[in-house]
Amino acid sequence: MKTLDNKMLVKEDFSNRDDLPGWLIKEYETFRQTVTNKTFPCYFGMAAELGGELRYAYIERDDWSNLPQALTEFLELFKNPKHKRYGFFVFVEPFEEEGSLEDYRKEFWDILQYLHEQDPVEWPEDAPKDPDHYLWDFRFGGEPIFVFGNAPAYKQRKTRDLGNAMVLGFQPRKIFKGLEGTEPGGINSREKVRERVEKWDNLPKHPDISHFGDPTHNEWKQFFIGDDAVPIEGKCPFRHKDMK
């Protein structure tokens, strides 16, 4: 049951509550219009928004403190099998002036690092802590989660521009059950989406995009891709608490 103490939002909150900041209401409306556009490449996201299967949260420039609780509330949903395909989107209060892609990338990783530092649950022993390991993925509350960044600084990859705010999408790994990159259903559905993305962006699939478990792939590079078709170089900004 939803209470006033909940940090996670449902879409009705954007029209029913009067305590949410104006920038958030505006950015959610842009998000909704974008992902429900009939030509939007990701029909999974479109169907989830239309079907009320997305949950949301927001953080302000100087206060991220509600995010760990909101994400915890979201992960609690998965105790009920009917929520097995739900996604979670976090709106970040926009900069006063639009930043560069690197500005948003840095803040994206700062947010994930913050979540990790606040996570009371120990990283599972069998889960790699080094992002350079091909089986590394982000964990919170013990759950493996795929996280992807969207920002207004994307000018070519328009599918990654969802408004004036940076928007982080969180997808628990378990929602991909049966849709993994090695399963026929997953291969077919992902290829269809990627074809639509390439058409929207007028760019080839980013070279860092692959499926989890690919030994030639680093998952972290897929979290915040470039606005081009050039592989990401360098080390992942994320550092596990035990490896600092």
PDB file of C-alpha atoms in Angstrom:
ATOM      1  CA  MET A   1       0.000   0.000   0.000  1.00  0.00           C
ATOM      2  CA  LYS A   2       1.304   3.432  -0.927  1.00  0.00           C
ATOM      3  CA  THR A   3       1.916   5.853   1.954  1.00  0.00           C
ATOM      4  CA  LEU A   4       3.118   9.430   2.175  1.00  0.00           C
ATOM      5  CA  ASP A   5       6.490   8.042   3.253  1.00  0.00           C
ATOM      6  CA  ASN A   6       6.992   6.305  -0.079  1.00  0.00           C
ATOM      7  CA  LYS A   7       9.757   7.726  -2.234  1.00  0.00           C
ATOM      8  CA  MET A   8       8.814   5.753  -5.333  1.00  0.00           C
ATOM      9  CA  LEU A   9       6.240   7.397  -7.611  1.00  0.00           C
ATOM     10  CA  VAL A  10       3.502   6.050  -9.874  1.00  0.00           C
ATOM     11  CA  LYS A  11       2.321   7.947 -12.938  1.00  0.00           C
ATOM     12  CA  GLU A  12      -0.881   9.132 -11.230  1.00  0.00           C
ATOM     13  CA  ASP A  13       1.260  11.062  -8.743  1.00  0.00           C
ATOM     14  CA  PHE A  14       2.291  13.500 -11.471  1.00  0.00           C
ATOM     15  CA  SER A  15      -1.298  14.679 -11.856  1.00  0.00           C
ATOM     16  CA  ASN A  16      -2.658  14.075  -8.340  1.00  0.00           C
ATOM     17  CA  ARG A  17       0.043  15.425  -6.048  1.00  0.00           C
ATOM     18  CA  ASP A  18       0.779  19.097  -5.402  1.00  0.00           C
ATOM     19  CA  ASP A  19       4.073  18.612  -3.534  1.00  0.00           C
ATOM     20  CA  LEU A  20       6.229  17.606  -6.520  1.00  0.00           C
ATOM     21  CA  PRO A  21       8.596  20.206  -8.047  1.00  0.00           C
ATOM     22  CA  GLY A  22       7.482  21.940 -11.233  1.00  0.00           C
ATOM     23  CA  TRP A  23      10.550  20.847 -13.197  1.00  0.00           C
ATOM     24  CA  LEU A  24       9.692  17.196 -12.479  1.00  0.00           C
ATOM     25  CA  ILE A  25       6.103  17.528 -13.729  1.00  0.00           C
ATOM     26  CA  LYS A  26       7.395  19.124 -16.922  1.00  0.00           C
ATOM     27  CA  GLU A  27      10.099  16.518 -17.486  1.00  0.00           C
ATOM     28  CA  TYR A  28       7.760  13.614 -16.846  1.00  0.00           C
ATOM     29  CA  GLU A  29       5.332  14.980 -19.436  1.00  0.00           C
ATOM     30  CA  THR A  30       8.152  15.214 -21.997  1.00  0.00           C
ATOM     31  CA  PHE A  31       9.216  11.675 -21.102  1.00  0.00           C
ATOM     32  CA  ARG A  32       5.656  10.367 -21.458  1.00  0.00           C
ATOM     33  CA  GLN A  33       5.105  12.044 -24.815  1.00  0.00           C
ATOM     34  CA  THR A  34       8.423  10.744 -26.115  1.00  0.00           C
ATOM     35  CA  VAL A  35       8.142   7.089 -25.114  1.00  0.00           C
ATOM     36  CA  THR A  36       4.469   6.796 -26.153  1.00  0.00           C
ATOM     37  CA  ASN A  37       5.113   8.255 -29.617  1.00  0.00           C
ATOM     38  CA  LYS A  38       3.997   5.550 -32.049  1.00  0.00           C
ATOM     39  CA  THR A  39       7.359   5.682 -33.802  1.00  0.00           C
ATOM     40  CA  PHE A  40       9.421   5.353 -30.594  1.00  0.00           C
ATOM     41  CA  PRO A  41      11.791   2.419 -31.177  1.00  0.00           C
ATOM     42  CA  CYS A  42      11.464   0.666 -27.810  1.00  0.00           C
ATOM     43  CA  TYR A  43       8.002  -0.853 -27.829  1.00  0.00           C
ATOM     44  CA  PHE A  44       8.732  -2.494 -24.464  1.00  0.00           C
ATOM     45  CA  GLY A  45       9.091   0.960 -22.879  1.00  0.00           C
ATOM     46  CA  MET A  46       6.057   2.268 -24.732  1.00  0.00           C
ATOM     47  CA  ALA A  47       3.877  -0.626 -23.584  1.00  0.00           C
ATOM     48  CA  ALA A  48       5.139  -0.334 -20.002  1.00  0.00           C
ATOM     49  CA  GLU A  49       4.368   3.401 -19.803  1.00  0.00           C
ATOM     50  CA  LEU A  50       0.926   2.975 -21.323  1.00  0.00           C
ATOM     51  CA  GLY A  51       0.192  -0.033 -19.125  1.00  0.00           C
ATOM     52  CA  GLY A  52       1.246   1.608 -15.858  1.00  0.00           C
ATOM     53  CA  GLU A  53       4.177  -0.780 -15.458  1.00  0.00           C
ATOM     54  CA  LEU A  54       6.799   1.904 -14.809  1.00  0.00           C
ATOM     55  CA  ARG A  55       7.746   3.436 -11.493  1.00  0.00           C
ATOM     56  CA  TYR A  56       9.641   6.681 -10.958  1.00  0.00           C
ATOM     57  CA  ALA A  57      11.677   8.770  -8.560  1.00  0.00           C
ATOM     58  CA  TYR A  58      13.555  12.049  -8.710  1.00  0.00           C
ATOM     59  CA  ILE A  59      16.609  13.627  -7.169  1.00  0.00           C
ATOM     60  CA  GLU A  60      17.445  17.298  -6.819  1.00  0.00           C
ATOM     61  CA  ARG A  61      20.791  18.886  -7.529  1.00  0.00           C
ATOM     62  CA  ASP A  62      21.818  19.024  -3.865  1.00  0.00           C
ATOM     63  CA  ASP A  63      19.840  16.117  -2.427  1.00  0.00           C
ATOM     64  CA  TRP A  64      19.946  12.477  -3.549  1.00  0.00           C
ATOM     65  CA  SER A  65      18.944  11.048  -0.187  1.00  0.00           C
ATOM     66  CA  ASN A  66      15.540   9.669  -1.204  1.00  0.00           C
ATOM     67  CA  LEU A  67      16.938   7.520  -4.017  1.00  0.00           C
ATOM     68  CA  PRO A  68      18.133   4.471  -2.036  1.00  0.00           C
ATOM     69  CA  GLN A  69      14.702   4.108  -0.419  1.00  0.00           C
ATOM     70  CA  ALA A  70      12.885   4.603  -3.726  1.00  0.00           C
ATOM     71  CA  LEU A  71      14.989   1.924  -5.416  1.00  0.00           C
ATOM     72  CA  THR A  72      14.471  -0.422  -2.466  1.00  0.00           C
ATOM     73  CA  GLU A  73      10.696   0.092  -2.763  1.00  0.00           C
ATOM     74  CA  PHE A  74      10.885  -0.655  -6.469  1.00  0.00           C
ATOM     75  CA  LEU A  75      12.809  -3.902  -5.932  1.00  0.00           C
ATOM     76  CA  GLU A  76      10.184  -4.961  -3.370  1.00  0.00           C
ATOM     77  CA  LEU A  77       7.628  -5.067  -6.204  1.00  0.00           C
ATOM     78  CA  PHE A  78       9.305  -8.127  -7.651  1.00  0.00           C
ATOM     79  CA  LYS A  79       8.139 -10.267  -4.762  1.00  0.00           C
ATOM     80  CA  ASN A  80       4.839 -10.268  -6.672  1.00  0.00           C
ATOM     81  CA  PRO A  81       5.189 -12.181  -9.991  1.00  0.00           C
ATOM     82  CA  LYS A  82       2.754  -9.848 -11.783  1.00  0.00           C
ATOM     83  CA  HIS A  83       5.400  -7.105 -11.603  1.00  0.00           C
ATOM     84  CA  LYS A  84       8.069  -9.160 -13.355  1.00  0.00           C
ATOM     85  CA  ARG A  85       8.499  -6.735 -16.289  1.00  0.00           C
ATOM     86  CA  TYR A  86       8.410  -3.432 -14.387  1.00  0.00           C
ATOM     87  CA  GLY A  87      11.005  -0.704 -14.973  1.00  0.00           C
ATOM     88  CA  PHE A  88      12.164   2.233 -12.849  1.00  0.00           C
ATOM     89  CA  PHE A  89      13.114   5.695 -14.112  1.00  0.00           C
ATOM     90  CA  VAL A  90      14.863   8.371 -12.086  1.00  0.00           C
ATOM     91  CA  PHE A  91      14.678  12.037 -13.133  1.00  0.00           C
ATOM     92  CA  VAL A  92      17.651  14.199 -12.186  1.00  0.00           C
ATOM     93  CA  GLU A  93      16.999  17.919 -11.700  1.00  0.00           C
ATOM     94  CA  PRO A  94      18.404  19.655 -14.801  1.00  0.00           C
ATOM     95  CA  PHE A  95      21.532  21.770 -14.769  1.00  0.00           C
ATOM     96  CA  GLU A  96      20.873  25.522 -15.032  1.00  0.00           C
ATOM     97  CA  GLU A  97      22.439  25.289 -18.483  1.00  0.00           C
ATOM     98  CA  GLU A  98      22.678  22.142 -20.552  1.00  0.00           C
ATOM     99  CA  GLY A  99      25.910  20.275 -19.919  1.00  0.00           C
ATOM    100  CA  SER A 100      28.184  18.263 -22.162  1.00  0.00           C
ATOM    101  CA  LEU A 101      27.755  14.527 -22.552  1.00  0.00           C
ATOM    102  CA  GLU A 102      30.757  14.071 -20.258  1.00  0.00           C
ATOM    103  CA  ASP A 103      29.058  16.215 -17.581  1.00  0.00           C
ATOM    104  CA  TYR A 104      26.060  13.888 -17.596  1.00  0.00           C
ATOM    105  CA  ARG A 105      28.203  10.758 -17.784  1.00  0.00           C
ATOM    106  CA  LYS A 106      30.159  11.860 -14.704  1.00  0.00           C
ATOM    107  CA  GLU A 107      26.982  12.574 -12.748  1.00  0.00           C
ATOM    108  CA  PHE A 108      25.482   9.256 -13.882  1.00  0.00           C
ATOM    109  CA  TRP A 109      28.402   7.327 -12.404  1.00  0.00           C
ATOM    110  CA  ASP A 110      28.459   9.536  -9.310  1.00  0.00           C
ATOM    111  CA  ILE A 111      24.816   8.567  -8.697  1.00  0.00           C
ATOM    112  CA  LEU A 112      25.540   4.840  -9.050  1.00  0.00           C
ATOM    113  CA  GLN A 113      28.535   5.207  -6.759  1.00  0.00           C
ATOM    114  CA  TYR A 114      26.327   7.002  -4.212  1.00  0.00           C
ATOM    115  CA  LEU A 115      23.754   4.208  -4.372  1.00  0.00           C
ATOM    116  CA  HIS A 116      26.487   1.635  -3.846  1.00  0.00           C
ATOM    117  CA  GLU A 117      27.905   3.523  -0.866  1.00  0.00           C
ATOM    118  CA  GLN A 118      24.416   3.711   0.703  1.00  0.00           C
ATOM    119  CA  ASP A 119      23.504   0.077  -0.009  1.00  0.00           C
ATOM    120  CA  PRO A 120      23.204  -1.847   3.290  1.00  0.00           C
ATOM    121  CA  VAL A 121      23.241  -5.229   1.537  1.00  0.00           C
ATOM    122  CA  GLU A 122      26.586  -6.911   0.932  1.00  0.00           C
ATOM    123  CA  TRP A 123      27.601  -7.552  -2.672  1.00  0.00           C
ATOM    124  CA  PRO A 124      27.079 -11.309  -3.311  1.00  0.00           C
ATOM    125  CA  GLU A 125      30.286 -13.303  -2.911  1.00  0.00           C
ATOM    126  CA  ASP A 126      30.009 -14.870  -6.361  1.00  0.00           C
ATOM    127  CA  ALA A 127      29.421 -11.538  -8.138  1.00  0.00           C
ATOM    128  CA  PRO A 128      32.507  -9.882  -9.699  1.00  0.00           C
ATOM    129  CA  LYS A 129      33.415  -6.558  -8.078  1.00  0.00           C
ATOM    130  CA  ASP A 130      35.683  -5.378 -10.892  1.00  0.00           C
ATOM    131  CA  PRO A 131      33.799  -3.718 -13.790  1.00  0.00           C
ATOM    132  CA  ASP A 132      36.434  -5.007 -16.192  1.00  0.00           C
ATOM    133  CA  HIS A 133      35.199  -8.558 -15.567  1.00  0.00           C
ATOM    134  CA  TYR A 134      32.804  -9.577 -18.322  1.00  0.00           C
ATOM    135  CA  LEU A 135      30.248 -10.876 -15.775  1.00  0.00           C
ATOM    136  CA  TRP A 136      30.228  -7.671 -13.694  1.00  0.00           C
ATOM    137  CA  ASP A 137      26.946  -5.864 -13.321  1.00  0.00           C
ATOM    138  CA  PHE A 138      25.640  -3.223 -10.951  1.00  0.00           C
ATOM    139  CA  ARG A 139      24.104  -4.506  -7.729  1.00  0.00           C
ATOM    140  CA  PHE A 140      21.751  -2.927  -5.240  1.00  0.00           C
ATOM    141  CA  GLY A 141      20.020  -4.795  -2.462  1.00  0.00           C
ATOM    142  CA  GLY A 142      21.830  -7.842  -3.767  1.00  0.00           C
ATOM    143  CA  GLU A 143      19.976  -7.613  -7.092  1.00  0.00           C
ATOM    144  CA  PRO A 144      21.787  -7.369 -10.444  1.00  0.00           C
ATOM    145  CA  ILE A 145      20.453  -4.339 -12.333  1.00  0.00           C
ATOM    146  CA  PHE A 146      21.055  -3.000 -15.815  1.00  0.00           C
ATOM    147  CA  VAL A 147      21.167   0.824 -15.660  1.00  0.00           C
ATOM    148  CA  PHE A 148      21.191   3.116 -18.673  1.00  0.00           C
ATOM    149  CA  GLY A 149      21.587   6.858 -18.964  1.00  0.00           C
ATOM    150  CA  ASN A 150      19.577   9.292 -21.098  1.00  0.00           C
ATOM    151  CA  ALA A 151      20.493  12.973 -21.369  1.00  0.00           C
ATOM    152  CA  PRO A 152      19.755  16.118 -23.401  1.00  0.00           C
ATOM    153  CA  ALA A 153      23.372  16.200 -24.625  1.00  0.00           C
ATOM    154  CA  TYR A 154      22.637  13.297 -26.969  1.00  0.00           C
ATOM    155  CA  LYS A 155      22.251  15.018 -30.338  1.00  0.00           C
ATOM    156  CA  GLN A 156      22.663  12.087 -32.712  1.00  0.00           C
ATOM    157  CA  ARG A 157      21.335   9.224 -30.620  1.00  0.00           C
ATOM    158  CA  LYS A 158      17.926  10.822 -30.206  1.00  0.00           C
ATOM    159  CA  THR A 159      16.532   7.741 -28.497  1.00  0.00           C
ATOM    160  CA  ARG A 160      18.714   8.680 -25.516  1.00  0.00           C
ATOM    161  CA  ASP A 161      17.278  12.213 -25.255  1.00  0.00           C
ATOM    162  CA  LEU A 162      14.148  12.110 -23.103  1.00  0.00           C
ATOM    163  CA  GLY A 163      13.964  15.794 -22.168  1.00  0.00           C
ATOM    164  CA  ASN A 164      15.964  18.478 -20.365  1.00  0.00           C
ATOM    165  CA  ALA A 165      16.708  16.190 -17.419  1.00  0.00           C
ATOM    166  CA  MET A 166      19.068  13.277 -17.275  1.00  0.00           C
ATOM    167  CA  VAL A 167      16.949  10.158 -16.809  1.00  0.00           C
ATOM    168  CA  LEU A 168      18.356   6.906 -15.432  1.00  0.00           C
ATOM    169  CA  GLY A 169      16.565   3.708 -16.349  1.00  0.00           C
ATOM    170  CA  PHE A 170      16.857   0.749 -13.949  1.00  0.00           C
ATOM    171  CA  GLN A 171      15.993  -2.730 -15.176  1.00  0.00           C
ATOM    172  CA  PRO A 172      16.533  -5.621 -12.752  1.00  0.00           C
ATOM    173  CA  ARG A 173      18.232  -8.469 -14.560  1.00  0.00           C
ATOM    174  CA  LYS A 174      15.340 -10.778 -13.678  1.00  0.00           C
ATOM    175  CA  ILE A 175      12.948  -8.926 -16.028  1.00  0.00           C
ATOM    176  CA  PHE A 176      14.948 -10.288 -18.955  1.00  0.00           C
ATOM    177  CA  LYS A 177      14.207 -13.906 -18.024  1.00  0.00           C
ATOM    178  CA  GLY A 178      13.334 -15.610 -21.297  1.00  0.00           C
ATOM    179  CA  LEU A 179      14.582 -12.574 -23.218  1.00  0.00           C
ATOM    180  CA  GLU A 180      18.315 -13.075 -22.657  1.00  0.00           C
ATOM    181  CA  GLY A 181      20.666 -12.323 -25.514  1.00  0.00           C
ATOM    182  CA  THR A 182      21.356 -16.029 -25.923  1.00  0.00           C
ATOM    183  CA  GLU A 183      17.673 -17.062 -26.071  1.00  0.00           C
ATOM    184  CA  PRO A 184      15.785 -17.124 -29.408  1.00  0.00           C
ATOM    185  CA  GLY A 185      13.027 -14.870 -28.071  1.00  0.00           C
ATOM    186  CA  GLY A 186      15.558 -12.422 -26.696  1.00  0.00           C
ATOM    187  CA  ILE A 187      17.638 -12.369 -29.846  1.00  0.00           C
ATOM    188  CA  ASN A 188      14.622 -11.704 -32.078  1.00  0.00           C
ATOM    189  CA  SER A 189      13.015  -9.034 -29.889  1.00  0.00           C
ATOM    190  CA  ARG A 190      16.269  -7.169 -29.268  1.00  0.00           C
ATOM    191  CA  GLU A 191      17.209  -7.197 -32.930  1.00  0.00           C
ATOM    192  CA  LYS A 192      13.838  -5.687 -33.850  1.00  0.00           C
ATOM    193  CA  VAL A 193      14.261  -2.911 -31.283  1.00  0.00           C
ATOM    194  CA  ARG A 194      17.835  -2.243 -32.385  1.00  0.00           C
ATOM    195  CA  GLU A 195      16.776  -1.969 -36.017  1.00  0.00           C
ATOM    196  CA  ARG A 196      14.187   0.633 -35.018  1.00  0.00           C
ATOM    197  CA  VAL A 197      16.760   2.491 -32.894  1.00  0.00           C
ATOM    198  CA  GLU A 198      19.209   2.642 -35.800  1.00  0.00           C
ATOM    199  CA  LYS A 199      16.492   4.083 -38.008  1.00  0.00           C
ATOM    200  CA  TRP A 200      15.500   6.732 -35.424  1.00  0.00           C
ATOM    201  CA  ASP A 201      19.089   7.722 -34.679  1.00  0.00           C
ATOM    202  CA  ASN A 202      20.405   7.341 -38.216  1.00  0.00           C
ATOM    203  CA  LEU A 203      23.451   5.692 -36.647  1.00  0.00           C
ATOM    204  CA  PRO A 204      24.602   2.080 -36.511  1.00  0.00           C
ATOM    205  CA  LYS A 205      24.293   0.142 -33.273  1.00  0.00           C
ATOM    206  CA  HIS A 206      26.883   1.407 -30.805  1.00  0.00           C
ATOM    207  CA  PRO A 207      29.880  -0.980 -30.778  1.00  0.00           C
ATOM    208  CA  ASP A 208      29.668  -1.378 -26.993  1.00  0.00           C
ATOM    209  CA  ILE A 209      26.123  -2.773 -27.171  1.00  0.00           C
ATOM    210  CA  SER A 210      26.026  -6.529 -26.657  1.00  0.00           C
ATOM    211  CA  HIS A 211      24.344  -9.050 -24.334  1.00  0.00           C
ATOM    212  CA  PHE A 212      25.210  -9.875 -20.761  1.00  0.00           C
ATOM    213  CA  GLY A 213      27.642 -12.759 -20.530  1.00  0.00           C
ATOM    214  CA  ASP A 214      29.481 -11.978 -23.746  1.00  0.00           C
ATOM    215  CA  PRO A 215      33.152 -12.610 -22.788  1.00  0.00           C
ATOM    216  CA  THR A 216      34.300  -9.923 -25.255  1.00  0.00           C
ATOM    217  CA  HIS A 217      32.017  -7.322 -23.682  1.00  0.00           C
ATOM    218  CA  ASN A 218      32.170  -4.999 -20.662  1.00  0.00           C
ATOM    219  CA  GLU A 219      28.672  -4.369 -19.359  1.00  0.00           C
ATOM    220  CA  TRP A 220      29.527  -0.990 -17.824  1.00  0.00           C
ATOM    221  CA  LYS A 221      30.270   0.494 -21.266  1.00  0.00           C
ATOM    222  CA  GLN A 222      26.665  -0.134 -22.247  1.00  0.00           C
ATOM    223  CA  PHE A 223      25.331   1.872 -19.281  1.00  0.00           C
ATOM    224  CA  PHE A 224      26.172   5.285 -20.778  1.00  0.00           C
ATOM    225  CA  ILE A 225      27.099   4.961 -24.439  1.00  0.00           C
ATOM    226  CA  GLY A 226      28.631   7.643 -26.624  1.00  0.00           C
ATOM    227  CA  ASP A 227      26.733   9.906 -29.006  1.00  0.00           C
ATOM    228  CA  ASP A 228      28.598   8.251 -31.881  1.00  0.00           C
ATOM    229  CA  ALA A 229      29.751   4.828 -33.072  1.00  0.00           C
ATOM    230  CA  VAL A 230      33.132   4.855 -31.326  1.00  0.00           C
ATOM    231  CA  PRO A 231      34.008   2.287 -28.604  1.00  0.00           C
ATOM    232  CA  ILE A 232      34.424   3.721 -25.099  1.00  0.00           C
ATOM    233  CA  GLU A 233      38.012   3.674 -23.853  1.00  0.00           C
ATOM    234  CA  GLY A 234      39.493   3.815 -20.383  1.00  0.00           C
ATOM    235  CA  LYS A 235      38.496   2.490 -16.967  1.00  0.00           C
ATOM    236  CA  CYS A 236      35.029   2.355 -15.462  1.00  0.00           C
ATOM    237  CA  PRO A 237      34.466   5.199 -12.927  1.00  0.00           C
ATOM    238  CA  PHE A 238      32.668   2.838 -10.545  1.00  0.00           C
ATOM    239  CA  ARG A 239      34.657   1.470  -7.611  1.00  0.00           C
ATOM    240  CA  HIS A 240      33.405  -1.243  -5.313  1.00  0.00           C
ATOM    241  CA  LYS A 241      33.736  -0.366  -1.635  1.00  0.00           C
ATOM    242  CA  ASP A 242      36.116  -3.280  -1.099  1.00  0.00           C
ATOM    243  CA  MET A 243      38.396  -2.205  -3.949  1.00  0.00           C
ATOM    244  CA  LYS A 244      38.952   1.436  -3.040  1.00  0.00           C
TER     245      LYS A 244
END
